[in-house]
Amino acid sequence: MKYTRTLILAVLILLVTACSGQKSTTVGSDAELEKRIEKLLSRMTLSEKIGQMNQVSAGGEISNYAEALRNGQIGSILNEVDPVKINEFQRICMEESRLGIPLLVGRDVIHGFHTIFPIPLGLAATFDPALVEEGARIASLEATAQGVRWTFSPMLDIARDPRWGRIAEGSGEDTYLDARMAEAMVRGYQGTVLDTTSMAACIKHFVGYGAAEGGRDYNSTFLTERQLRNIYLPPFEAAVKAGAMTLMTSFNDNDGVPSTGNTFILKDVLRDEWSFDGLVVTDWNSMGEMIAHGFGVDRKDVASKAVNAGVDMDMMTFGFISHLEELVASGAVKESVIDEAVRHILRVKFLLGLFEHPYVDVAQGQAVQYDQSHLEAARRTAEESAILLKNDGVLPLKADDIRTILVTGPMANAPHDQLGTWSFDGEKSHTITPLQALRERFPGKVIYVPGLRYSRENRDRFDDVVAAARRADVVLAFLGEEAILSGEAHCLADLNLIGSQSELLAALKAAGKPVVATVMAGRPLTIERDLPNCRAMVYAFHPGTMGGPALANILFGDVNPSGKTPVTFLRTVGQAPLYYAHNMTGRPYNGETLLAAIETEAGQTSLGNTSYYLDYGAYPLFPFGYGLSYTTFSYSGISLGQTVYRPDDILEVSFTLSNMGEREGTEVVQVYVRDLVGSITRPVKELKAFERVRLDAGESRSLTVRIPVSDLAFYGLDGVKKVETGDFQLWVAGDSASGEPVSFKVQ
Ligand code: NOJ
């Protein structure tokens, strides 16, 4: 939490916020803040300190909230969003508790509060941190206006297995992209200066949770320290540097140690190496789950292990509130450990200005929700996140040539489901579905026959919808999976379009009219078998409140798609995990697939064989970073400022990007680097920079991307992070599988 809190800044902020109606929460200099924390801490009894470390849900889990608040037994409540109730909770804390310490109210505001933005995987597909920051800011404006000052977001778990349902909640498979999205969301939630619209970010789940074996939620992970440091930790470190105020432990055990009791990650890395001085909260009952893990005998035991490992606040195990006093009395937990935890909690409360501004203005809070500017931002974000995976030229559709549009598929009019997973406060009554948007745009031209009422429905005949397709000029099929099929605890072992959706698409194709498929889903589904049955496919993930208008704009060409895959799309689930930044094997795959060529009774040989599947090879359906546009881009003249760099230089790569088509478009320029020989084997490519570039039709622009050579550092054989000298290759391209490498050296 490196906020500069100088007097000058304080005055400036006061001036600005006085004009905007938001109230500054500036607490003075760092020294003053620490003085306030120490002063308050010195007045607290042990029981009051432990009370601050207790987070409870508002869902009725305790019998008397008012009494517990009055007695200083609750430091934070989650899942209360009614501003009237929140104000009352705060009043009890401020006026009736002995020390008047305000409550920290938390909520899963994951991709919007009321105005719902695309799921985080869709946000990552924009490759647009500025837009993602704007969305997070809007989520904060809406949530804080109702008294929620803490969001359990962003989720920074790298996910390389699409079976894992929570892949929807993060930024996908790539460390660099994840880190940029992490910073953007932290900035957006907390604001660049702290005021009453700041919502503390909570980076989660620390750490490795997305590497659950078999893509099955809550499963164990087995990440080495080097994998953690090179792949899984950097987004968290970036978010800490960006000022994230809080962090949540994860459910998984890594190599036998549950995160909630893992001193190495919570103390050695987080506190000692990164100097994090914010609040560490457990995941929901993850402390209690250490008993099921077999890491502690009972609740007292796991409470002791968690607090000694560095946990500050207990979410819903009631382990701290029930046992910390006796653990301190017995000497199993030092009071200094409790003091440190309470410092972390009070620091967040002071920084958010809760002591000065505990209440919200209920009427004003209502007015902020679903503001037109919020809906517009949600629409723009859904537009930028849509990925065009296939187009034989049928898109964009030309409205003038079309008299009748058939809208079909289970996701065409699914106002709840297009909001996606973890959108607790989004209301389907505010959603605009593709069907609604298209009907509004083309009154009288739209026929709607759902074909399937929901994705899992199994049907073998589609006579009604095929008959409608024959009457139409174009068929728009909205397929995918409902919100509940991804997200926490919702993993899948089969990633094909569920139910009879593939059959529906095949039947529509057979009707002979152009079919355009749009997929709304929480993960990259295995859609290879469906591609031949549509002339174009748009992948929209779950696009949120404004998904309908956004998709109509994409399909009819008001907006040129620019989204790129934030995760590798597999041909079949058996390829998982498959990700672009894999290490080079000793037998690199060369594109061969041998199943058809294997003779009967062939003798066993491995000579000349590479690392691949006999039936599916080792290439994905679509690589990371992939996405088409209604125009095409070409890269030329790629050159480096130097061919030899020192580790502290800035590498400069220059090139010309040209829009080769007849309409404007935006390309996500991506720069990948490979370190050819290292003290350990290195990934075949790693994303090191990206930039969205908008070009007019026919326009060419000279561009230069700068990358500090220090960004090529990694933890090698000696466990020290550094740039290893030697030969490198660099690609500038529109996806992770394209482009020709240029070479350079670091010495
Ligand atoms: C459990 C989830 O794992 C976590 O991400 C979420 O923030 C908490 N529940 C609170 O709802």
Tab-separated table of C-alpha atoms in Angstrom, residues 21-354:
chain	number	residue	atom	x	y	z
A	21	GLY	CA	-18.931	15.202	-3.938
A	22	GLN	CA	-16.653	12.276	-3.085
A	23	LYS	CA	-14.989	12.552	0.271
A	24	SER	CA	-11.254	12.265	0.629
A	25	THR	CA	-10.064	9.616	3.018
A	26	THR	CA	-6.566	11.028	3.311
A	27	VAL	CA	-5.214	10.135	6.700
A	28	GLY	CA	-2.069	12.257	6.698
A	29	SER	CA	1.497	11.032	6.423
A	30	ASP	CA	2.562	7.423	6.854
A	31	ALA	CA	3.928	8.307	10.275
A	32	GLU	CA	0.612	9.840	11.330
A	33	LEU	CA	-1.256	6.786	10.102
A	34	GLU	CA	1.007	4.453	12.038
A	35	LYS	CA	0.598	6.635	15.124
A	36	ARG	CA	-3.186	6.378	14.883
A	37	ILE	CA	-2.967	2.604	14.501
A	38	GLU	CA	-0.680	2.244	17.524
A	39	LYS	CA	-2.787	4.561	19.642
A	40	LEU	CA	-5.939	2.611	18.945
A	41	LEU	CA	-4.205	-0.731	19.345
A	42	SER	CA	-2.906	0.276	22.762
A	43	ARG	CA	-6.474	0.863	23.937
A	44	MET	CA	-7.794	-2.504	22.749
A	45	THR	CA	-8.324	-5.530	24.964
A	46	LEU	CA	-7.216	-8.909	23.660
A	47	SER	CA	-10.827	-9.819	23.050
A	48	GLU	CA	-11.412	-6.633	21.021
A	49	LYS	CA	-8.336	-7.363	18.956
A	50	ILE	CA	-9.537	-10.876	18.223
A	51	GLY	CA	-12.954	-9.474	17.340
A	52	GLN	CA	-11.345	-7.414	14.574
A	53	MET	CA	-9.900	-10.635	13.162
A	54	ASN	CA	-13.328	-12.203	12.795
A	55	GLN	CA	-15.262	-11.946	9.538
A	56	VAL	CA	-18.801	-13.258	9.387
A	57	SER	CA	-21.365	-13.512	6.656
A	58	ALA	CA	-24.613	-11.576	6.941
A	59	GLY	CA	-26.507	-14.695	5.988
A	60	GLY	CA	-27.795	-15.465	9.471
A	61	GLU	CA	-24.896	-17.614	10.624
A	62	ILE	CA	-24.825	-15.917	14.005
A	63	SER	CA	-27.830	-15.288	16.204
A	64	ASN	CA	-27.410	-11.651	17.140
A	65	TYR	CA	-25.385	-9.405	14.841
A	66	ALA	CA	-26.135	-6.212	16.762
A	67	GLU	CA	-24.869	-7.653	20.008
A	68	ALA	CA	-21.717	-9.080	18.418
A	69	LEU	CA	-20.977	-5.709	16.789
A	70	ARG	CA	-21.662	-3.844	20.013
A	71	ASN	CA	-19.280	-6.147	21.874
A	72	GLY	CA	-16.535	-5.679	19.296
A	73	GLN	CA	-16.635	-9.297	18.151
A	74	ILE	CA	-16.810	-8.674	14.403
A	75	GLY	CA	-14.228	-6.840	12.308
A	76	SER	CA	-15.844	-7.439	8.959
A	77	ILE	CA	-19.119	-8.602	7.484
A	78	LEU	CA	-19.471	-10.055	4.023
A	79	ASN	CA	-22.506	-10.399	1.847
A	80	GLU	CA	-24.586	-7.493	3.118
A	81	VAL	CA	-25.424	-5.016	0.366
A	82	ASP	CA	-28.478	-3.268	1.770
A	83	PRO	CA	-27.228	0.264	2.529
A	84	VAL	CA	-29.825	0.772	5.244
A	85	LYS	CA	-28.646	-2.310	7.090
A	86	ILE	CA	-25.009	-1.427	6.498
A	87	ASN	CA	-25.568	2.051	7.940
A	88	GLU	CA	-27.205	0.487	10.987
A	89	PHE	CA	-24.296	-1.921	11.456
A	90	GLN	CA	-21.918	1.003	11.228
A	91	ARG	CA	-23.958	3.025	13.691
A	92	ILE	CA	-23.773	0.243	16.244
A	93	CYS	CA	-20.006	-0.025	15.742
A	94	MET	CA	-19.419	3.727	15.866
A	95	GLU	CA	-21.841	4.669	18.627
A	96	GLU	CA	-22.412	1.618	20.758
A	97	SER	CA	-19.150	-0.325	20.735
A	98	ARG	CA	-16.512	0.690	23.284
A	99	LEU	CA	-13.907	1.902	20.789
A	100	GLY	CA	-16.024	2.989	17.829
A	101	ILE	CA	-14.148	0.980	15.221
A	102	PRO	CA	-16.054	0.898	11.917
A	103	LEU	CA	-16.944	-2.277	10.099
A	104	LEU	CA	-15.365	-3.366	6.830
A	105	VAL	CA	-18.120	-4.633	4.544
A	106	GLY	CA	-16.977	-7.092	1.874
A	107	ARG	CA	-18.617	-8.614	-1.174
A	108	ASP	CA	-17.688	-10.599	-4.261
A	109	VAL	CA	-17.853	-7.738	-6.762
A	110	ILE	CA	-16.075	-9.695	-9.449
A	111	HIS	CA	-17.045	-8.167	-12.790
A	112	GLY	CA	-19.335	-5.358	-11.856
A	113	PHE	CA	-21.748	-4.683	-9.014
A	114	HIS	CA	-25.143	-3.992	-10.578
A	115	THR	CA	-23.917	-3.133	-14.047
A	116	ILE	CA	-22.292	-6.414	-15.015
A	117	PHE	CA	-19.263	-6.445	-17.287
A	118	PRO	CA	-17.972	-9.509	-19.140
A	119	ILE	CA	-16.594	-12.258	-16.925
A	120	PRO	CA	-12.922	-11.685	-16.072
A	121	LEU	CA	-11.789	-14.136	-18.776
A	122	GLY	CA	-13.707	-11.960	-21.233
A	123	LEU	CA	-12.148	-8.836	-19.744
A	124	ALA	CA	-8.723	-10.345	-20.385
A	125	ALA	CA	-9.717	-10.966	-24.010
A	126	THR	CA	-9.839	-7.199	-24.512
A	127	PHE	CA	-6.097	-6.897	-23.853
A	128	ASP	CA	-7.137	-3.412	-22.763
A	129	PRO	CA	-6.035	-2.637	-19.189
A	130	ALA	CA	-7.349	0.938	-19.382
A	131	LEU	CA	-10.838	-0.267	-20.205
A	132	VAL	CA	-10.677	-2.944	-17.533
A	133	GLU	CA	-9.617	-0.298	-15.022
A	134	GLU	CA	-12.597	1.826	-16.038
A	135	GLY	CA	-14.909	-1.150	-15.447
A	136	ALA	CA	-13.438	-1.802	-12.012
A	137	ARG	CA	-13.853	1.895	-11.156
A	138	ILE	CA	-17.505	1.717	-12.143
A	139	ALA	CA	-17.975	-1.405	-10.020
A	140	SER	CA	-16.509	0.555	-7.111
A	141	LEU	CA	-18.701	3.578	-7.687
A	142	GLU	CA	-21.795	1.398	-7.573
A	143	ALA	CA	-20.734	-0.857	-4.685
A	144	THR	CA	-19.280	1.794	-2.401
A	145	ALA	CA	-22.397	3.908	-2.885
A	146	GLN	CA	-24.230	1.130	-1.061
A	147	GLY	CA	-21.620	0.754	1.660
A	148	VAL	CA	-19.485	-2.104	0.262
A	149	ARG	CA	-15.861	-1.036	0.740
A	150	TRP	CA	-14.059	-4.304	0.070
A	151	THR	CA	-14.268	-6.543	-2.977
A	152	PHE	CA	-12.885	-10.065	-3.163
A	153	SER	CA	-11.374	-9.406	-6.553
A	154	PRO	CA	-9.275	-9.629	-8.699
A	155	MET	CA	-8.734	-13.361	-8.982
A	156	LEU	CA	-5.187	-13.798	-10.255
A	157	ASP	CA	-5.051	-17.573	-10.546
A	158	ILE	CA	-3.271	-18.609	-13.720
A	159	ALA	CA	-5.499	-21.260	-15.319
A	160	ARG	CA	-4.193	-23.650	-17.932
A	161	ASP	CA	-6.915	-26.252	-17.709
A	162	PRO	CA	-10.336	-25.248	-19.050
A	163	ARG	CA	-12.020	-28.034	-17.154
A	164	TRP	CA	-11.524	-25.894	-14.054
A	165	GLY	CA	-14.752	-23.909	-13.684
A	166	ARG	CA	-13.030	-20.918	-12.126
A	167	ILE	CA	-11.041	-20.264	-15.286
A	168	ALA	CA	-13.978	-17.901	-15.922
A	169	GLU	CA	-13.001	-15.715	-12.974
A	170	GLY	CA	-9.429	-14.971	-13.952
A	171	SER	CA	-7.376	-13.649	-16.831
A	172	GLY	CA	-6.460	-17.004	-18.346
A	173	GLU	CA	-3.175	-18.771	-18.832
A	174	ASP	CA	-0.581	-16.065	-19.152
A	175	THR	CA	1.493	-14.537	-16.380
A	176	TYR	CA	2.184	-11.234	-18.130
A	177	LEU	CA	-1.393	-10.593	-19.242
A	178	ASP	CA	-2.653	-11.566	-15.802
A	179	ALA	CA	-0.267	-9.123	-14.135
A	180	ARG	CA	-1.379	-6.213	-16.338
A	181	MET	CA	-5.043	-7.012	-15.682
A	182	ALA	CA	-4.286	-7.314	-11.957
A	183	GLU	CA	-2.776	-3.832	-11.804
A	184	ALA	CA	-5.650	-2.374	-13.808
A	185	MET	CA	-8.281	-3.865	-11.523
A	186	VAL	CA	-6.487	-2.811	-8.358
A	187	ARG	CA	-6.202	0.746	-9.659
A	188	GLY	CA	-9.822	0.727	-10.719
A	189	TYR	CA	-11.249	-0.623	-7.467
A	190	GLN	CA	-9.149	1.473	-5.132
A	191	GLY	CA	-8.841	4.566	-7.307
A	192	THR	CA	-5.590	6.376	-7.889
A	193	VAL	CA	-6.274	8.428	-4.778
A	194	LEU	CA	-8.217	7.089	-1.865
A	195	ASP	CA	-11.663	8.498	-1.249
A	196	THR	CA	-15.082	7.238	-0.267
A	197	THR	CA	-15.465	5.566	-3.659
A	198	SER	CA	-12.396	3.417	-3.016
A	199	MET	CA	-13.109	-0.255	-2.571
A	200	ALA	CA	-10.197	-2.272	-1.194
A	201	ALA	CA	-9.088	-4.895	-3.693
A	202	CYS	CA	-8.453	-8.446	-2.522
A	203	ILE	CA	-6.013	-10.385	-4.660
A	204	LYS	CA	-6.804	-14.058	-4.606
A	205	HIS	CA	-6.362	-16.959	-4.281
A	206	PHE	CA	-2.877	-17.106	-2.836
A	207	VAL	CA	-1.563	-19.246	-4.457
A	208	GLY	CA	-1.541	-21.827	-7.219
A	209	TYR	CA	-5.276	-22.602	-6.878
A	210	GLY	CA	-5.766	-22.606	-10.684
A	211	ALA	CA	-3.330	-25.492	-11.058
A	212	ALA	CA	-5.740	-27.929	-9.390
A	213	GLU	CA	-4.871	-31.426	-10.550
A	214	GLY	CA	-7.180	-32.598	-13.308
A	215	GLY	CA	-8.855	-29.185	-13.439
A	216	ARG	CA	-11.073	-30.233	-10.531
A	217	ASP	CA	-11.862	-27.481	-8.076
A	218	TYR	CA	-10.333	-27.587	-4.585
A	219	ASN	CA	-7.933	-30.295	-5.730
A	220	SER	CA	-4.296	-30.424	-4.680
A	221	THR	CA	-1.540	-28.670	-6.558
A	222	PHE	CA	2.085	-29.675	-6.845
A	223	LEU	CA	3.914	-26.573	-7.941
A	224	THR	CA	7.598	-26.266	-7.338
A	225	GLU	CA	8.972	-23.084	-5.821
A	226	ARG	CA	10.433	-22.234	-9.231
A	227	GLN	CA	7.071	-22.629	-10.968
A	228	LEU	CA	5.474	-20.503	-8.279
A	229	ARG	CA	8.063	-17.793	-8.647
A	230	ASN	CA	8.244	-17.767	-12.449
A	231	ILE	CA	4.579	-18.314	-13.313
A	232	TYR	CA	2.084	-18.047	-10.455
A	233	LEU	CA	3.453	-15.379	-8.116
A	234	PRO	CA	4.315	-12.501	-10.494
A	235	PRO	CA	0.707	-11.290	-10.955
A	236	PHE	CA	0.345	-11.114	-7.167
A	237	GLU	CA	3.596	-9.235	-6.838
A	238	ALA	CA	2.490	-6.784	-9.532
A	239	ALA	CA	-0.811	-6.251	-7.726
A	240	VAL	CA	0.955	-5.686	-4.404
A	241	LYS	CA	3.175	-3.105	-6.097
A	242	ALA	CA	0.057	-1.485	-7.545
A	243	GLY	CA	-1.173	-1.012	-3.972
A	244	ALA	CA	-3.583	-3.902	-3.405
A	245	MET	CA	-4.762	-3.551	0.182
A	246	THR	CA	-5.797	-7.117	0.904
A	247	LEU	CA	-5.106	-10.716	-0.110
A	248	MET	CA	-7.041	-13.972	0.243
A	249	THR	CA	-5.530	-17.398	0.827
A	250	SER	CA	-6.584	-20.294	-1.382
A	251	PHE	CA	-8.340	-23.586	-0.691
A	252	ASN	CA	-5.683	-25.853	-2.186
A	253	ASP	CA	-2.758	-27.533	-0.557
A	254	ASN	CA	0.412	-27.174	-2.569
A	255	ASP	CA	2.836	-30.038	-2.202
A	256	GLY	CA	1.075	-30.950	1.010
A	257	VAL	CA	0.783	-27.545	2.644
A	258	PRO	CA	-2.629	-25.824	2.618
A	259	SER	CA	-2.246	-22.160	1.685
A	260	THR	CA	-4.053	-20.964	4.791
A	261	GLY	CA	-1.283	-22.494	6.889
A	262	ASN	CA	1.631	-21.827	4.565
A	263	THR	CA	4.257	-19.673	6.278
A	264	PHE	CA	6.529	-19.678	3.251
A	265	ILE	CA	4.057	-17.928	0.963
A	266	LEU	CA	2.308	-15.799	3.588
A	267	LYS	CA	5.378	-14.599	5.457
A	268	ASP	CA	8.611	-15.238	3.607
A	269	VAL	CA	7.324	-14.177	0.204
A	270	LEU	CA	4.427	-11.838	0.924
A	271	ARG	CA	5.635	-9.934	3.967
A	272	ASP	CA	9.410	-10.271	3.914
A	273	GLU	CA	10.141	-10.147	0.188
A	274	TRP	CA	7.272	-7.963	-1.009
A	275	SER	CA	6.796	-5.851	2.152
A	276	PHE	CA	3.021	-6.262	1.988
A	277	ASP	CA	1.467	-4.390	4.914
A	278	GLY	CA	-2.183	-5.043	4.071
A	279	LEU	CA	-4.687	-7.532	5.356
A	280	VAL	CA	-4.637	-11.300	4.720
A	281	VAL	CA	-8.024	-13.000	4.920
A	282	THR	CA	-8.755	-16.705	4.563
A	283	ASP	CA	-11.116	-17.991	1.943
A	284	TRP	CA	-14.524	-19.063	3.211
A	285	ASN	CA	-13.797	-21.640	5.937
A	286	SER	CA	-10.441	-22.467	4.342
A	287	MET	CA	-9.028	-22.475	7.869
A	288	GLY	CA	-11.621	-25.040	8.925
A	289	GLU	CA	-10.966	-27.060	5.780
A	290	MET	CA	-7.409	-27.630	6.962
A	291	ILE	CA	-8.985	-30.196	9.293
A	292	ALA	CA	-10.415	-32.069	6.294
A	293	HIS	CA	-7.039	-31.748	4.579
A	294	GLY	CA	-5.593	-33.573	7.578
A	295	PHE	CA	-3.363	-30.616	8.416
A	296	GLY	CA	-4.787	-30.042	11.883
A	297	VAL	CA	-6.729	-32.033	14.404
A	298	ASP	CA	-9.449	-29.560	15.305
A	299	ARG	CA	-10.531	-25.937	14.942
A	300	LYS	CA	-8.239	-24.744	17.687
A	301	ASP	CA	-5.284	-26.428	16.052
A	302	VAL	CA	-5.945	-24.944	12.604
A	303	ALA	CA	-6.625	-21.501	14.112
A	304	SER	CA	-3.211	-21.631	15.707
A	305	LYS	CA	-1.568	-22.812	12.484
A	306	ALA	CA	-3.280	-20.151	10.379
A	307	VAL	CA	-2.506	-17.184	12.618
A	308	ASN	CA	1.077	-18.269	13.116
A	309	ALA	CA	1.441	-18.692	9.345
A	310	GLY	CA	0.374	-15.074	8.809
A	311	VAL	CA	-3.410	-14.999	8.435
A	312	ASP	CA	-5.004	-11.822	9.831
A	313	MET	CA	-8.700	-12.444	9.394
A	314	ASP	CA	-10.818	-15.579	9.524
A	315	MET	CA	-13.633	-15.784	6.981
A	316	MET	CA	-16.318	-18.009	8.414
A	317	THR	CA	-14.430	-20.681	10.324
A	318	PHE	CA	-15.037	-18.938	13.673
A	319	GLY	CA	-11.665	-20.368	14.631
A	320	PHE	CA	-10.071	-17.112	15.782
A	321	ILE	CA	-13.050	-15.830	17.746
A	322	SER	CA	-13.474	-19.189	19.465
A	323	HIS	CA	-9.891	-20.113	20.248
A	324	LEU	CA	-7.366	-17.292	20.006
A	325	GLU	CA	-7.774	-16.148	23.616
A	326	GLU	CA	-6.958	-19.581	24.979
A	327	LEU	CA	-4.164	-19.997	22.424
A	328	VAL	CA	-2.602	-16.746	23.635
A	329	ALA	CA	-3.080	-17.801	27.267
A	330	SER	CA	-1.327	-21.112	26.624
A	331	GLY	CA	1.520	-19.417	24.783
A	332	ALA	CA	0.789	-21.245	21.502
A	333	VAL	CA	0.178	-17.855	19.873
A	334	LYS	CA	2.059	-14.733	20.935
A	335	GLU	CA	0.057	-11.581	21.547
A	336	SER	CA	2.518	-9.791	19.282
A	337	VAL	CA	1.232	-11.976	16.415
A	338	ILE	CA	-2.317	-10.825	17.176
A	339	ASP	CA	-1.168	-7.191	17.367
A	340	GLU	CA	0.448	-7.415	13.957
A	341	ALA	CA	-2.710	-8.894	12.437
A	342	VAL	CA	-4.832	-6.131	13.955
A	343	ARG	CA	-2.436	-3.472	12.642
A	344	HIS	CA	-2.999	-4.844	9.140
A	345	ILE	CA	-6.764	-4.688	9.570
A	346	LEU	CA	-6.865	-1.214	11.130
A	347	ARG	CA	-4.529	0.107	8.443
A	348	VAL	CA	-7.062	-0.802	5.751
A	349	LYS	CA	-9.921	0.729	7.722
A	350	PHE	CA	-8.008	3.973	8.251
A	351	LEU	CA	-6.887	4.186	4.630
A	352	LEU	CA	-10.426	3.702	3.387
A	353	GLY	CA	-11.497	6.579	5.638
A	354	LEU	CA	-14.078	4.436	7.388
